[in-house]
PDB file of C-alpha atoms in Angstrom:
ATOM      1  CA  MET A   1      34.695  86.626  57.383  1.00  0.00           C
ATOM      2  CA  ALA A   2      34.723  90.213  56.176  1.00  0.00           C
ATOM      3  CA  LYS A   3      34.324  91.646  59.771  1.00  0.00           C
ATOM      4  CA  ALA A   4      37.186  89.788  61.000  1.00  0.00           C
ATOM      5  CA  MET A   5      39.343  90.857  58.001  1.00  0.00           C
ATOM      6  CA  GLN A   6      38.219  94.381  58.652  1.00  0.00           C
ATOM      7  CA  HIS A   7      39.003  94.149  62.345  1.00  0.00           C
ATOM      8  CA  GLY A   8      42.507  92.839  61.612  1.00  0.00           C
ATOM      9  CA  ASN A   9      43.362  95.456  59.232  1.00  0.00           C
ATOM     10  CA  PRO A  10      40.844  98.304  58.478  1.00  0.00           C
ATOM     11  CA  LEU A  11      42.429  98.833  54.996  1.00  0.00           C
ATOM     12  CA  SER A  12      41.602  95.442  53.901  1.00  0.00           C
ATOM     13  CA  ILE A  13      38.025  95.739  53.483  1.00  0.00           C
ATOM     14  CA  THR A  14      35.659  98.905  52.604  1.00  0.00           C
ATOM     15  CA  GLN A  15      32.299  98.379  53.336  1.00  0.00           C
ATOM     16  CA  VAL A  16      29.515 100.370  51.072  1.00  0.00           C
ATOM     17  CA  SER A  17      25.885 100.354  51.239  1.00  0.00           C
ATOM     18  CA  THR A  18      24.920 101.875  47.913  1.00  0.00           C
ATOM     19  CA  LYS A  19      25.969 102.037  44.290  1.00  0.00           C
ATOM     20  CA  LEU A  20      27.088 105.542  44.746  1.00  0.00           C
ATOM     21  CA  GLU A  21      29.340 104.596  47.633  1.00  0.00           C
ATOM     22  CA  LEU A  22      30.835 101.778  45.606  1.00  0.00           C
ATOM     23  CA  LYS A  23      31.617 104.054  42.798  1.00  0.00           C
ATOM     24  CA  GLU A  24      33.174 106.737  45.036  1.00  0.00           C
ATOM     25  CA  ALA A  25      35.096 103.869  46.849  1.00  0.00           C
ATOM     26  CA  ILE A  26      36.362 102.601  43.525  1.00  0.00           C
ATOM     27  CA  ILE A  27      37.478 106.142  42.186  1.00  0.00           C
ATOM     28  CA  ASN A  28      38.865 107.460  45.448  1.00  0.00           C
ATOM     29  CA  LEU A  29      40.447 104.417  47.074  1.00  0.00           C
ATOM     30  CA  LEU A  30      41.573 102.213  44.003  1.00  0.00           C
ATOM     31  CA  LEU A  31      41.828 104.252  40.820  1.00  0.00           C
ATOM     32  CA  SER A  32      43.152 107.653  42.002  1.00  0.00           C
ATOM     33  CA  ASN A  33      46.163 106.576  43.644  1.00  0.00           C
ATOM     34  CA  PRO A  34      48.520 103.448  42.886  1.00  0.00           C
ATOM     35  CA  GLU A  35      50.243 103.907  46.558  1.00  0.00           C
ATOM     36  CA  ILE A  36      46.588 103.599  48.063  1.00  0.00           C
ATOM     37  CA  LEU A  37      45.820 100.715  45.839  1.00  0.00           C
ATOM     38  CA  GLU A  38      48.708  98.733  46.736  1.00  0.00           C
ATOM     39  CA  ALA A  39      48.273  99.431  50.473  1.00  0.00           C
ATOM     40  CA  ASN A  40      44.724  98.107  50.247  1.00  0.00           C
ATOM     41  CA  GLN A  41      45.835  95.007  48.236  1.00  0.00           C
ATOM     42  CA  ARG A  42      48.433  94.320  50.711  1.00  0.00           C
ATOM     43  CA  ALA A  43      46.294  94.767  53.847  1.00  0.00           C
ATOM     44  CA  SER A  44      43.688  92.568  52.021  1.00  0.00           C
ATOM     45  CA  LYS A  45      46.057  89.616  51.238  1.00  0.00           C
ATOM     46  CA  GLU A  46      47.643  89.997  54.773  1.00  0.00           C
ATOM     47  CA  ALA A  47      44.267  89.574  56.345  1.00  0.00           C
ATOM     48  CA  TYR A  48      42.999  86.819  54.247  1.00  0.00           C
ATOM     49  CA  GLU A  49      46.322  84.786  54.865  1.00  0.00           C
ATOM     50  CA  SER A  50      46.033  85.376  58.562  1.00  0.00           C
ATOM     51  CA  LEU A  51      42.389  84.220  58.641  1.00  0.00           C
ATOM     52  CA  SER A  52      43.025  81.027  56.284  1.00  0.00           C
ATOM     53  CA  SER A  53      45.875  80.208  58.580  1.00  0.00           C
ATOM     54  CA  CYS A  54      43.572  80.180  61.660  1.00  0.00           C
ATOM     55  CA  ILE A  55      41.019  78.361  59.839  1.00  0.00           C
ATOM     56  CA  VAL A  56      43.119  75.733  58.864  1.00  0.00           C
ATOM     57  CA  SER A  57      44.709  75.358  62.352  1.00  0.00           C
ATOM     58  CA  SER A  58      41.219  75.101  63.904  1.00  0.00           C
ATOM     59  CA  ILE A  59      40.226  72.353  61.634  1.00  0.00           C
ATOM     60  CA  TRP A  60      43.488  70.528  62.077  1.00  0.00           C
ATOM     61  CA  ASN A  61      42.984  70.512  65.757  1.00  0.00           C
ATOM     62  CA  LEU A  62      39.337  69.439  65.611  1.00  0.00           C
ATOM     63  CA  LEU A  63      40.339  66.549  63.248  1.00  0.00           C
ATOM     64  CA  SER A  64      43.243  65.728  65.913  1.00  0.00           C
ATOM     65  CA  LEU A  65      41.017  65.956  68.885  1.00  0.00           C
ATOM     66  CA  HIS A  66      37.933  63.829  67.307  1.00  0.00           C
ATOM     67  CA  ILE A  67      39.688  61.462  64.927  1.00  0.00           C
ATOM     68  CA  PHE A  68      43.178  61.208  65.221  1.00  0.00           C
ATOM     69  CA  THR A  69      43.137  60.599  68.975  1.00  0.00           C
ATOM     70  CA  ARG A  70      40.248  58.062  68.737  1.00  0.00           C
ATOM     71  CA  GLU A  71      42.192  56.145  66.136  1.00  0.00           C
ATOM     72  CA  LEU A  72      45.012  55.921  68.563  1.00  0.00           C
ATOM     73  CA  SER A  73      42.988  54.806  71.232  1.00  0.00           C
ATOM     74  CA  CYS A  74      41.525  51.707  69.357  1.00  0.00           C
TER      75      CYS A  74
END
């Protein structure tokens, strides 16, 4: 899911490998500039909502295909 969010909007996810990278990301991306923080928050929210919508839609389509159509044919 993180890859899909990052693909949708690169600002939505920042990938780090070490504690030092995490510390730098927090300081540079989140704490140093309120505008950058707001942009990252907005991007994360948009990516999450987009993916959530796709997941719900896919589940609904599967339910419709495998359960609801079967109920109608009985």
